[in-house]
């Protein structure tokens, strides 16, 4: 039984080859480019499994990585292989400090945008206030040549017979008489 890790593009290239005997690694053969950069660890569990860890990756290591198992099938007396779906590893070379600078730059842009929006809103309000004051000063209501005629209504005669309050002033006596 054996296990190999390949990378797929631009051509298939073997990264590491593991020779297995009874589920244990008997030999490990990494490609020259990956010597010292790959670590193999067997996973514990009922099924046979391995963890392959690549380190010191650079932009040239961006690729599709997949595993290929070879085993001997006792029923058919032939060697068979199984291929995994694979994993795409993308490596970008960026300075971690660069990410912090980008966040500061984003915050500065947000603050400047908010300030610009506030200034524009303030200018619009100021323009409306100035326009309203000018309109108020120059406003003269339109008046006709003659005032509108009043409707002809008969004069209402107020009854003077029953006043509510009579006041009599006497030099000797001051009193008020209220009649209801």
Coordinates of C-alpha atoms in Angstrom, one line a residue:
X1 CA 0.0 0.0 0.0
X2 CA 1.2 3.5 -0.7
X3 CA 0.1 7.1 -0.6
X4 CA 1.2 10.0 -2.7
X5 CA 0.5 13.8 -2.6
X6 CA 0.4 15.4 -6.0
X7 CA -0.1 19.0 -7.2
X8 CA -2.0 19.4 -10.5
X9 CA -1.0 22.4 -12.5
X10 CA 0.6 23.1 -15.0
X11 CA 1.5 19.4 -15.0
X12 CA 1.0 16.7 -12.4
X13 CA 4.0 16.8 -10.0
X14 CA 4.6 14.5 -7.1
X15 CA 5.1 16.3 -3.8
X16 CA 5.7 13.3 -1.5
X17 CA 5.4 9.6 -1.7
X18 CA 4.7 7.4 1.3
X19 CA 5.3 3.7 1.3
X20 CA 3.1 1.9 3.9
X21 CA 3.2 -1.5 5.5
X22 CA 0.4 -2.5 7.8
X23 CA -0.7 1.1 8.1
X24 CA 2.7 2.4 9.2
X25 CA 5.0 4.7 7.1
X26 CA 8.1 2.7 6.1
X27 CA 9.6 5.3 3.8
X28 CA 8.9 9.0 3.0
X29 CA 10.2 10.4 -0.3
X30 CA 9.5 14.2 -0.7
X31 CA 10.2 16.1 -3.9
X32 CA 13.4 18.1 -3.9
X33 CA 11.4 21.4 -3.8
X34 CA 9.5 20.2 -0.7
X35 CA 12.4 18.7 1.2
X36 CA 12.2 19.9 4.8
X37 CA 8.8 21.6 4.2
X38 CA 6.4 18.7 4.6
X39 CA 5.4 16.9 7.8
X40 CA 3.5 13.6 7.8
X41 CA 1.4 12.6 10.8
X42 CA -0.9 9.5 11.1
X43 CA -4.4 10.2 12.3
X44 CA -5.8 8.0 15.1
X45 CA -9.1 6.3 14.5
X46 CA -10.7 3.2 13.1
X47 CA -9.8 4.0 9.5
X48 CA -6.3 4.6 8.1
X49 CA -5.6 8.4 7.7
X50 CA -2.8 10.8 7.4
X51 CA -2.3 14.5 7.8
X52 CA 0.1 16.1 5.5
X53 CA 1.3 19.6 6.5
X54 CA 3.1 21.9 4.1
X55 CA 5.1 24.7 5.6
X56 CA 7.0 27.8 4.3
X57 CA 4.6 28.2 1.4
X58 CA 5.2 30.9 -1.2
X59 CA 3.2 32.2 -4.2
X60 CA 4.7 29.5 -6.4
X61 CA 3.0 26.9 -4.1
X62 CA -0.5 28.0 -5.2
X63 CA -2.0 24.9 -6.8
X64 CA -4.5 22.0 -6.6
X65 CA -3.2 19.3 -4.2
X66 CA -4.7 15.9 -4.2
X67 CA -3.9 12.4 -2.7
X68 CA -3.6 9.2 -4.6
X69 CA -3.8 5.8 -2.8
X70 CA -2.5 2.6 -4.3
X71 CA -3.5 -0.7 -2.8
X72 CA -3.6 -4.4 -3.7
X73 CA -7.1 -5.8 -4.1
X74 CA -7.0 -9.5 -3.0
X75 CA -10.3 -10.3 -4.7
X76 CA -9.2 -9.2 -8.2
X77 CA -5.4 -9.8 -7.5
X78 CA -4.6 -6.4 -9.0
X79 CA -3.3 -3.0 -7.9
X80 CA -6.0 -0.3 -7.7
X81 CA -5.9 3.4 -7.0
X82 CA -8.2 5.9 -5.4
X83 CA -7.9 9.6 -6.0
X84 CA -9.2 12.3 -3.6
X85 CA -11.1 15.4 -4.8
X86 CA -8.2 17.6 -3.9
X87 CA -7.8 20.9 -2.2
X88 CA -6.9 24.3 -3.7
X89 CA -4.2 26.2 -1.8
X90 CA -3.8 29.8 -2.7
X91 CA -0.8 31.6 -1.3
X92 CA -0.6 35.4 -1.5
X93 CA 2.5 37.2 -0.4
X94 CA 1.4 40.2 1.7
X95 CA 2.9 41.8 4.7
X96 CA 0.6 41.4 7.8
X97 CA 1.1 45.0 8.6
X98 CA -0.4 45.9 5.3
X99 CA -3.8 44.7 6.4
X100 CA -3.7 47.0 9.4
X101 CA -2.8 50.0 7.2
X102 CA -5.7 49.2 4.9
X103 CA -8.2 49.2 7.8
X104 CA -6.9 52.6 8.9
X105 CA -7.2 53.9 5.4
X106 CA -10.8 52.6 5.2
X107 CA -11.7 54.3 8.5
X108 CA -10.2 57.6 7.3
X109 CA -12.2 57.4 4.1
X110 CA -15.4 56.7 6.1
X111 CA -14.7 59.7 8.4
X112 CA -14.0 62.0 5.4
X113 CA -17.2 60.8 3.7
X114 CA -19.3 61.5 6.8
X115 CA -17.7 65.0 7.1
X116 CA -18.4 65.8 3.5
X117 CA -22.0 64.6 3.8
X118 CA -22.4 66.8 6.9
X119 CA -21.0 69.9 5.2
X120 CA -23.2 69.4 2.1
X121 CA -26.3 69.0 4.3
X122 CA -25.3 72.1 6.3
X123 CA -24.8 74.2 3.2
X124 CA -28.3 73.1 1.9
X125 CA -29.9 74.1 5.2
X126 CA -28.0 77.5 5.2
X127 CA -29.1 78.2 1.6
X128 CA -32.8 77.5 2.5
X129 CA -32.6 79.8 5.5
X130 CA -31.1 82.6 3.4
X131 CA -33.7 82.1 0.7
X132 CA -36.5 82.2 3.2
X133 CA -35.2 85.5 4.8
X134 CA -34.9 87.1 1.4
X135 CA -38.5 86.1 0.5
X136 CA -39.8 87.3 3.8
X137 CA -38.2 90.8 3.3
X138 CA -39.4 91.2 -0.2
X139 CA -42.9 89.8 0.3
X140 CA -45.8 92.3 -0.3
X141 CA -49.2 90.7 -0.3
X142 CA -51.2 91.5 -3.4
X143 CA -54.1 94.0 -2.8
X144 CA -56.9 94.9 -5.0
X145 CA -57.8 98.4 -6.1
X146 CA -60.8 98.5 -3.8
X147 CA -61.4 96.6 -0.7
X148 CA -63.9 93.8 -1.1
X149 CA -67.5 94.8 -0.5
X150 CA -69.1 93.8 2.7
X151 CA -72.3 91.8 2.5
X152 CA -75.5 93.8 3.1
X153 CA -76.8 92.7 6.4
X154 CA -79.4 94.4 8.4
X155 CA -78.1 96.0 11.6
X156 CA -78.9 94.0 14.6
X157 CA -80.7 95.9 17.3
X158 CA -79.5 94.9 20.7
X159 CA -82.3 94.9 23.3
X160 CA -81.7 97.6 25.8
X161 CA -84.6 96.7 28.0
X162 CA -82.9 94.1 30.2
X163 CA -79.4 95.1 31.0
X164 CA -77.4 92.6 33.1
X165 CA -75.7 95.2 35.2
X166 CA -76.8 98.6 36.4
X167 CA -74.5 100.8 38.4
X168 CA -75.7 103.8 40.3
X169 CA -73.4 106.2 41.8
X170 CA -74.6 108.4 44.6
X171 CA -72.4 110.7 46.5
X172 CA -73.8 109.3 49.7
X173 CA -74.2 105.7 48.8
X174 CA -72.2 103.6 46.4
X175 CA -73.9 100.3 45.4
X176 CA -74.2 98.0 42.5
X177 CA -77.4 96.3 41.5
X178 CA -77.2 93.1 39.5
X179 CA -80.4 92.0 37.8
X180 CA -80.9 88.6 36.5

